[in-house]
Amino acid sequence: MWHRHRADPSGAAYSVPLKVRLEGDLRVDVLRAAFRDLVARHEILRTTFGETGGVPYQLVHDAPGAEVEHADLRDAEDTEAEVAARLAEEAARPYDLAEGPLFRAVLLRTADDVHVLSLVLHHILTDEQSTGLLLAQFVEAYDRRLNGLPAAAAPRLQYADYAVWQRAGQGDGAAAEGLRRCVRRLSGMPAEIRLPADRPRPPRPTGRGGAVGADIGPDLWHRLRALARQERATEVMVLLAVFQTLLRQASGQDDITVSLPEAGRGHPDLEDMLGCFFNTVAVRCDLSGTPGFRTLLGQVRARCLEAYDDRDVPFAKVAEAVTEGRAEHRHPLLQTMLIFEREGAGRPVEFAGLRMTPLQAPTAHRGARAKRDLTLAAVDQGDTARVDLVYDADLFDPATAQGLLDRYLALLSSLLADPDAVTGPGRR
């Protein structure tokens, strides 16, 4: 993450914005104190990242006063537009990893008993699980402050302890063998996936993104889950098999690799720790010939299980070994991703006389910043699901992205209706 930011320090592709609505009698002084408690509790929230000779290091600072900017927009001519503009401005502000702070909070009052709270963190501090933990611990800290209770104790281990442990483990024989397995699986990949872009790739990507989305209804979602159970697979594997089929048809290529995020919290001590733990695994499949979808799903399942076995191998090391000097954003290992999440993080929470409602879906494409050419983000909503195709606006027009999403949904419907149907090369 540090290397990616260093390549484009003025961009905001790795800013993670969180937005929630707070309804009720909010005590701003208590909220500010709660955030001070959070920053004091977690070293990662007061960490900056310097470098010596091109090598990064972490620097943990003494707990500062967590500054929560507060603005009253009740008299704004168009409150909704003003809130949207302020939130977009916050999300777009770049970070200086060496200077910090890398965590910003803005509170906007929109009515007498309604506030919008914006939190923006650099991705180097957080991942999807950490953002959920941060909101949950804010609720706890606010409630403690409101009731005159002491702040929660700091965790036994901090993120810096994890970093030391991870670095020590990378030098052992098991880690080296895991890296060799990953490289063997991914060696000989094509130079790139030839996606149907509307424009050539610019020399310096801007990170501008867009997203198109659709809902998967209860009947189709039920059939997807039923097929996953029959084939001892998961929902992710079915969605991935369809995505790889789409990419094959769109590119005319049979060798397709898609990356999947992995939580990276295999040790129990990491479950409640804030920080950036997530890793990425790459799933490569051979779609040559005319395999039936059920057969392809079996291959996807096997390749996913292989990749998950090596989930602790740092993706940066795998990418470095496999890319071999090729342009980073052009290599197929880094072009496409599939994200799958449960909806729990998007539900309202009631506490201390307040109701907190997230203002965006719990997917990792918040702000539609483009970290890949194409990212398929799916959210399990219980009886239904939501899919969004996040695209690199440097390459694709909205209409092209919408066309790809429409084709994905059509494939999903037809292949679930007849899982033994051949996938075929289709059309570009």
Coordinates of C-alpha atoms in Angstrom, one line a residue:
M1 CA 0.0 0.0 0.0
W2 CA 2.9 2.4 0.8
H3 CA 4.5 1.7 -2.6
R4 CA 1.2 2.3 -4.4
H5 CA 0.6 5.6 -2.6
R6 CA 4.2 6.7 -3.3
A7 CA 3.7 6.1 -7.0
D8 CA 0.8 8.7 -6.9
P9 CA 0.9 10.7 -3.7
S10 CA -1.5 13.4 -5.0
G11 CA -4.3 11.0 -5.7
A12 CA -7.1 9.8 -3.4
A13 CA -7.6 6.3 -4.8
Y14 CA -6.6 4.8 -1.5
S15 CA -8.7 7.0 0.7
V16 CA -11.5 5.1 2.5
P17 CA -14.6 7.3 3.2
L18 CA -17.2 6.3 5.7
K19 CA -20.5 8.3 6.0
V20 CA -23.2 7.9 8.6
R21 CA -26.3 9.8 9.6
L22 CA -26.8 10.4 13.3
E23 CA -30.4 11.2 14.3
G24 CA -31.3 12.2 17.9
D25 CA -29.9 14.5 20.6
L26 CA -26.2 14.3 19.7
R27 CA -23.7 15.7 22.2
V28 CA -20.9 17.1 20.1
D29 CA -18.5 17.4 23.0
V30 CA -19.1 13.7 23.9
L31 CA -18.5 12.7 20.2
R32 CA -15.2 14.6 20.2
A33 CA -14.1 13.0 23.4
A34 CA -15.1 9.5 22.1
F35 CA -12.8 10.0 19.1
R36 CA -10.0 11.1 21.3
D37 CA -10.4 7.9 23.2
L38 CA -10.3 5.9 20.0
V39 CA -7.1 7.5 18.8
A40 CA -5.5 7.0 22.2
R41 CA -6.6 3.4 22.2
H42 CA -5.3 2.4 18.8
E43 CA -1.7 3.2 17.8
I44 CA -2.5 2.8 14.1
L45 CA -4.7 5.9 14.2
R46 CA -1.8 8.0 15.2
T47 CA 0.8 6.4 13.0
T48 CA 2.7 8.0 10.1
F49 CA 4.9 6.3 7.6
G50 CA 8.4 7.7 6.8
E51 CA 11.2 6.3 4.7
T52 CA 14.9 5.9 4.9
G53 CA 16.7 5.1 1.6
G54 CA 13.4 4.1 0.0
V55 CA 12.4 1.7 2.8
P56 CA 9.3 2.6 4.7
Y57 CA 9.0 2.6 8.5
Q58 CA 6.1 3.2 11.0
L59 CA 6.3 6.1 13.5
V60 CA 3.7 6.0 16.3
H61 CA 3.0 9.4 17.9
D62 CA 1.7 10.3 21.3
A63 CA -2.1 10.5 21.4
P64 CA -3.1 13.9 19.9
G65 CA -6.4 15.6 20.4
A66 CA -8.6 14.0 17.7
E67 CA -9.9 17.0 15.8
V68 CA -13.5 16.7 14.6
E69 CA -14.4 19.5 12.4
H70 CA -17.9 20.7 13.0
A71 CA -20.1 22.7 10.5
D72 CA -23.7 23.8 10.8
L73 CA -25.5 23.6 7.5
R74 CA -29.0 24.2 8.7
D75 CA -29.2 27.5 6.9
A76 CA -27.7 26.4 3.7
E77 CA -29.7 27.1 0.5
D78 CA -29.5 23.5 -0.6
T79 CA -28.5 21.4 2.4
E80 CA -28.4 18.1 0.6
A81 CA -26.1 19.5 -2.2
E82 CA -23.9 21.2 0.4
V83 CA -23.4 18.0 2.3
A84 CA -22.6 16.1 -0.9
A85 CA -20.1 18.7 -1.9
R86 CA -18.4 18.7 1.5
L87 CA -18.2 14.9 1.6
A88 CA -16.8 14.7 -1.9
E89 CA -14.2 17.3 -1.0
E90 CA -13.1 15.4 2.1
A91 CA -12.9 12.1 0.2
A92 CA -10.8 13.7 -2.5
R93 CA -8.2 15.4 -0.2
P94 CA -4.8 13.6 -0.6
Y95 CA -2.8 12.4 2.4
D96 CA 0.9 12.9 3.2
L97 CA 1.8 9.5 4.8
A98 CA 4.9 11.0 6.4
E99 CA 3.2 14.0 8.0
G100 CA -0.3 12.8 8.8
P101 CA -2.8 12.7 10.3
L102 CA -4.1 9.9 8.2
F103 CA -7.6 9.9 9.8
R104 CA -10.1 12.8 9.4
A105 CA -13.5 13.4 10.9
V106 CA -16.1 16.0 9.9
L107 CA -19.5 16.5 11.5
L108 CA -22.1 18.3 9.5
R109 CA -25.4 19.4 11.2
T110 CA -28.2 19.3 8.7
A111 CA -31.2 19.7 11.0
D112 CA -31.9 20.3 14.7
D113 CA -31.6 16.6 15.5
V114 CA -29.8 15.3 12.4
H115 CA -26.0 15.2 11.7
V116 CA -23.9 13.6 9.1
L117 CA -20.5 12.2 10.2
S118 CA -17.8 11.7 7.7
L119 CA -14.7 9.7 8.4
V120 CA -11.9 9.4 5.9
L121 CA -8.9 7.1 6.5
H122 CA -6.0 6.2 4.3
H123 CA -6.2 2.6 3.3
I124 CA -2.8 2.0 4.8
L125 CA -4.6 2.3 8.2
T126 CA -7.7 0.3 7.6
D127 CA -9.5 -2.5 5.7
E128 CA -13.1 -3.5 5.4
Q129 CA -13.2 -5.3 8.7
S130 CA -11.4 -2.5 10.5
T131 CA -14.0 0.1 9.3
G132 CA -16.8 -1.9 10.8
L133 CA -14.8 -2.3 14.0
L134 CA -14.1 1.5 14.1
L135 CA -17.8 2.3 13.9
A136 CA -18.7 -0.3 16.6
Q137 CA -16.0 1.0 18.9
F138 CA -17.1 4.6 18.3
V139 CA -20.6 3.6 19.5
E140 CA -19.0 2.0 22.6
A141 CA -16.7 5.0 23.3
Y142 CA -19.6 7.5 22.9
D143 CA -21.8 5.5 25.3
R144 CA -19.0 5.2 27.9
R145 CA -18.3 9.0 27.8
L146 CA -22.0 9.9 28.0
N147 CA -22.4 7.7 31.1
G148 CA -19.2 8.8 32.8
L149 CA -17.5 5.5 32.4
P150 CA -13.7 5.1 31.8
A151 CA -12.5 4.6 28.3
A152 CA -12.1 1.0 27.2
A153 CA -8.6 -0.4 27.7
A154 CA -6.1 -0.5 24.8
P155 CA -5.8 -4.0 23.2
R156 CA -3.0 -6.3 24.3
L157 CA -1.4 -6.1 20.9
Q158 CA -1.1 -3.2 18.5
Y159 CA -0.7 -3.2 14.7
A160 CA 3.0 -2.6 15.0
D161 CA 3.3 -5.9 16.9
Y162 CA 1.5 -7.6 14.0
A163 CA 3.9 -6.0 11.5
V164 CA 6.9 -7.3 13.4
W165 CA 5.4 -10.8 13.6
Q166 CA 4.5 -10.8 9.9
R167 CA 7.9 -9.6 8.8
A168 CA 9.6 -12.3 10.9
G169 CA 7.5 -15.0 9.4
Q170 CA 8.3 -14.1 5.8
G171 CA 11.8 -15.4 6.2
D172 CA 11.0 -19.0 7.1
G173 CA 10.9 -22.0 4.8
A174 CA 7.1 -22.4 4.8
A175 CA 6.6 -18.8 3.6
A176 CA 9.2 -19.2 0.8
E177 CA 7.5 -22.4 -0.4
G178 CA 4.1 -20.7 -0.3
L179 CA 5.5 -18.0 -2.6
R180 CA 6.9 -20.6 -5.0
R181 CA 3.5 -22.3 -5.2
C182 CA 1.8 -19.0 -6.0
V183 CA 4.4 -18.1 -8.7
R184 CA 4.1 -21.6 -10.3
R185 CA 0.3 -21.3 -10.5
L186 CA 0.6 -17.9 -12.2
S187 CA 3.7 -18.2 -14.4
G188 CA 3.2 -17.9 -18.1
M189 CA 0.2 -15.6 -17.9
P190 CA -0.7 -13.6 -20.9
A191 CA 0.7 -10.0 -21.1
E192 CA -2.8 -8.6 -20.4
I193 CA -6.5 -9.3 -20.5
R194 CA -7.6 -7.5 -23.7
L195 CA -10.7 -5.8 -22.3
P196 CA -13.0 -3.9 -24.7
A197 CA -11.9 -0.4 -23.6
D198 CA -13.1 2.8 -25.2
R199 CA -9.7 4.5 -24.9
P200 CA -6.0 3.6 -24.7
R201 CA -4.6 3.3 -21.2
P202 CA -3.0 6.7 -20.2
P203 CA 0.7 6.7 -19.2
R204 CA -0.3 7.8 -15.7
P205 CA -3.7 6.5 -14.5
T206 CA -5.8 9.1 -12.7
G207 CA -7.8 6.6 -10.5
R208 CA -11.1 8.1 -11.7
G209 CA -13.8 5.5 -11.5
G210 CA -17.4 5.0 -12.1
A211 CA -19.9 2.3 -11.1
V212 CA -23.0 0.8 -12.6
G213 CA -25.2 -1.6 -10.6
A214 CA -28.2 -3.8 -10.4
D215 CA -30.1 -6.0 -8.0
I216 CA -30.2 -9.8 -8.2
G217 CA -33.8 -10.9 -7.3
P218 CA -34.8 -13.5 -4.8
D219 CA -35.5 -16.3 -7.4
L220 CA -32.1 -15.9 -9.1
W221 CA -30.2 -15.5 -5.8
H222 CA -31.9 -18.7 -4.4
R223 CA -30.9 -20.6 -7.5
L224 CA -27.3 -19.4 -7.2
R225 CA -27.2 -20.6 -3.6
A226 CA -28.7 -23.9 -4.5
L227 CA -26.1 -24.6 -7.2
A228 CA -23.3 -23.6 -4.8
R229 CA -24.6 -26.2 -2.2
Q230 CA -24.9 -28.9 -4.9
E231 CA -21.4 -28.4 -6.0
R232 CA -19.8 -27.9 -2.5
A233 CA -18.9 -24.4 -3.6
T234 CA -19.7 -20.9 -2.2
E235 CA -21.6 -17.9 -3.6
V236 CA -18.3 -16.3 -4.4
M237 CA -17.2 -19.2 -6.5
V238 CA -20.4 -19.1 -8.6
L239 CA -20.2 -15.4 -9.1
L240 CA -16.5 -15.7 -10.0
A241 CA -17.2 -18.5 -12.6
V242 CA -19.7 -16.3 -14.3
F243 CA -17.3 -13.3 -14.2
Q244 CA -14.5 -15.3 -15.7
T245 CA -17.0 -16.4 -18.4
L246 CA -17.8 -12.8 -19.2
L247 CA -14.1 -11.8 -19.3
R248 CA -13.4 -14.7 -21.7
Q249 CA -16.2 -13.6 -24.0
A250 CA -15.2 -9.9 -23.8
S251 CA -11.5 -10.5 -24.4
G252 CA -11.5 -13.5 -26.6
Q253 CA -8.9 -15.1 -24.3
D254 CA -9.0 -18.5 -22.5
D255 CA -6.5 -17.7 -19.7
I256 CA -8.3 -15.6 -17.2
T257 CA -7.1 -14.5 -13.8
V258 CA -9.3 -12.5 -11.3
S259 CA -8.1 -11.3 -7.8
L260 CA -10.1 -11.8 -4.6
P261 CA -9.6 -9.9 -1.4
E262 CA -8.8 -12.0 1.7
A263 CA -9.3 -10.8 5.3
G264 CA -5.8 -11.7 6.4
R265 CA -6.8 -12.2 10.0
G266 CA -6.0 -15.9 10.5
H267 CA -4.8 -15.4 14.1
P268 CA -7.5 -14.9 16.9
D269 CA -5.5 -11.9 18.3
L270 CA -6.2 -10.0 15.1
E271 CA -10.0 -10.2 15.1
D272 CA -10.6 -7.0 17.0
M273 CA -7.5 -5.0 15.9
L274 CA -7.6 -2.0 13.7
G275 CA -5.3 -1.9 10.8
C276 CA -4.8 -2.9 7.2
F277 CA -4.6 -6.7 7.3
F278 CA -6.3 -7.6 4.0
N279 CA -4.4 -9.6 1.5
T280 CA -5.3 -10.5 -2.1
V281 CA -5.3 -13.9 -3.8
A282 CA -5.3 -14.5 -7.5
V283 CA -7.5 -17.2 -9.1
R284 CA -6.4 -18.3 -12.6
C285 CA -8.6 -20.6 -14.7
D286 CA -8.3 -22.2 -18.1
L287 CA -11.5 -21.7 -20.1
S288 CA -10.3 -23.2 -23.3
G289 CA -12.7 -25.5 -25.2
T290 CA -16.3 -25.5 -24.4
P291 CA -16.7 -26.6 -20.8
G292 CA -20.1 -26.8 -19.2
F293 CA -20.7 -24.3 -16.5
R294 CA -20.9 -27.0 -13.9
T295 CA -17.4 -28.2 -15.0
L296 CA -16.1 -24.7 -15.0
L297 CA -17.4 -24.1 -11.5
G298 CA -15.6 -27.2 -10.3
Q299 CA -12.3 -25.8 -11.7
V300 CA -13.0 -22.4 -10.1
R301 CA -13.6 -24.2 -6.8
A302 CA -10.3 -26.1 -7.0
R303 CA -8.3 -23.0 -8.0
C304 CA -9.9 -20.9 -5.2
L305 CA -9.1 -23.6 -2.6
E306 CA -5.5 -23.6 -3.8
A307 CA -5.3 -19.9 -3.6
Y308 CA -6.8 -19.8 -0.1
D309 CA -4.3 -22.3 1.1
D310 CA -1.6 -19.7 0.4
R311 CA -3.7 -16.7 1.6
D312 CA -0.9 -15.5 3.9
V313 CA 1.6 -15.0 1.1
P314 CA 1.8 -11.2 0.6
F315 CA 0.2 -10.3 -2.7
A316 CA 2.9 -7.6 -3.3
K317 CA 5.5 -10.3 -3.3
V318 CA 3.5 -12.5 -5.7
A319 CA 2.9 -9.6 -8.0
E320 CA 6.5 -8.6 -8.0
A321 CA 7.6 -12.1 -8.8
V322 CA 5.1 -12.6 -11.6
T323 CA 5.0 -9.2 -13.3
E324 CA 8.7 -9.3 -14.1
G325 CA 9.0 -5.6 -15.0
R326 CA 5.8 -5.3 -17.0
A327 CA 3.6 -2.3 -16.6
E328 CA 1.8 -2.8 -13.3
H329 CA -1.7 -1.7 -14.4
R330 CA -1.5 -3.6 -17.6
H331 CA -0.7 -7.0 -16.1
P332 CA -3.7 -9.4 -15.8
L333 CA -2.9 -10.1 -12.2
L334 CA -3.8 -6.5 -11.4
Q335 CA -6.6 -5.8 -13.9
T336 CA -9.7 -7.4 -12.4
M337 CA -11.1 -8.2 -9.0
L338 CA -14.3 -9.7 -7.4
I339 CA -15.4 -8.5 -4.0
F340 CA -18.2 -10.3 -2.0
E341 CA -19.6 -9.0 1.3
R342 CA -22.5 -9.5 3.6
E343 CA -24.9 -6.6 4.2
G344 CA -24.7 -6.4 8.0
A345 CA -22.5 -3.3 8.0
G346 CA -25.2 -1.3 6.2
R347 CA -27.9 -1.7 8.9
P348 CA -28.9 1.1 11.3
V349 CA -27.7 0.9 14.9
E350 CA -29.4 2.5 17.9
F351 CA -27.4 3.6 20.9
A352 CA -27.4 6.3 23.6
G353 CA -30.6 7.9 22.2
L354 CA -29.2 8.1 18.7
R355 CA -29.9 6.2 15.5
M356 CA -26.8 5.7 13.2
T357 CA -27.4 4.8 9.6
P358 CA -24.6 4.2 7.1
L359 CA -25.0 6.3 4.0
Q360 CA -23.4 4.0 1.5
A361 CA -23.4 0.3 0.7
P362 CA -20.8 -1.7 2.7
T363 CA -18.7 -2.5 -0.4
A364 CA -15.1 -1.7 -0.8
H365 CA -15.7 0.5 -3.8
R366 CA -16.8 3.5 -1.8
G367 CA -16.4 6.6 -3.9
A368 CA -15.9 4.4 -7.0
R369 CA -12.2 5.0 -7.1
A370 CA -10.7 2.7 -9.7
K371 CA -7.9 0.4 -8.3
R372 CA -8.5 -2.1 -11.1
D373 CA -9.7 -1.9 -14.7
L374 CA -12.9 -3.7 -13.6
T375 CA -14.1 -4.7 -10.2
L376 CA -17.3 -6.7 -9.6
A377 CA -18.6 -6.0 -6.1
A378 CA -21.4 -8.1 -4.8
V379 CA -23.3 -7.7 -1.5
D380 CA -25.4 -10.5 0.0
Q381 CA -28.6 -8.9 1.2
G382 CA -30.2 -12.0 2.6
D383 CA -32.9 -13.0 0.1
T384 CA -31.5 -10.8 -2.6
A385 CA -28.1 -9.4 -3.7
R386 CA -26.6 -6.3 -5.2
V387 CA -23.9 -6.2 -7.8
D388 CA -21.9 -3.2 -8.9
L389 CA -19.4 -3.1 -11.7
V390 CA -16.7 -0.5 -10.8
Y391 CA -14.7 0.6 -13.8
D392 CA -11.7 2.7 -14.6
A393 CA -13.1 5.8 -16.2
D394 CA -9.7 6.4 -18.0
L395 CA -10.6 3.3 -20.1
F396 CA -14.4 2.8 -20.1
D397 CA -17.4 4.9 -20.8
P398 CA -20.5 4.4 -18.6
A399 CA -22.4 2.8 -21.5
T400 CA -19.7 0.2 -22.1
A401 CA -19.6 -0.7 -18.4
Q402 CA -23.4 -0.9 -18.4
G403 CA -23.2 -3.2 -21.4
L404 CA -20.7 -5.5 -19.6
L405 CA -22.9 -5.6 -16.5
D406 CA -26.0 -6.4 -18.6
R407 CA -24.1 -9.3 -20.2
Y408 CA -22.9 -10.5 -16.8
L409 CA -26.5 -10.6 -15.5
A410 CA -27.7 -12.4 -18.7
L411 CA -25.0 -15.0 -18.3
L412 CA -25.8 -15.5 -14.6
S413 CA -29.5 -16.1 -15.4
S414 CA -28.9 -18.4 -18.4
L415 CA -26.1 -20.5 -16.7
L416 CA -28.1 -20.9 -13.5
A417 CA -31.1 -22.0 -15.6
D418 CA -29.0 -24.7 -17.2
P419 CA -25.7 -25.3 -15.3
D420 CA -24.7 -28.0 -17.9
A421 CA -24.8 -25.5 -20.8
V422 CA -21.5 -24.8 -22.4
T423 CA -19.9 -21.5 -21.6
G424 CA -18.4 -21.0 -25.1
P425 CA -16.2 -18.1 -26.3
G426 CA -19.2 -15.9 -27.0
R427 CA -18.7 -12.6 -28.6
R428 CA -16.5 -9.6 -28.0

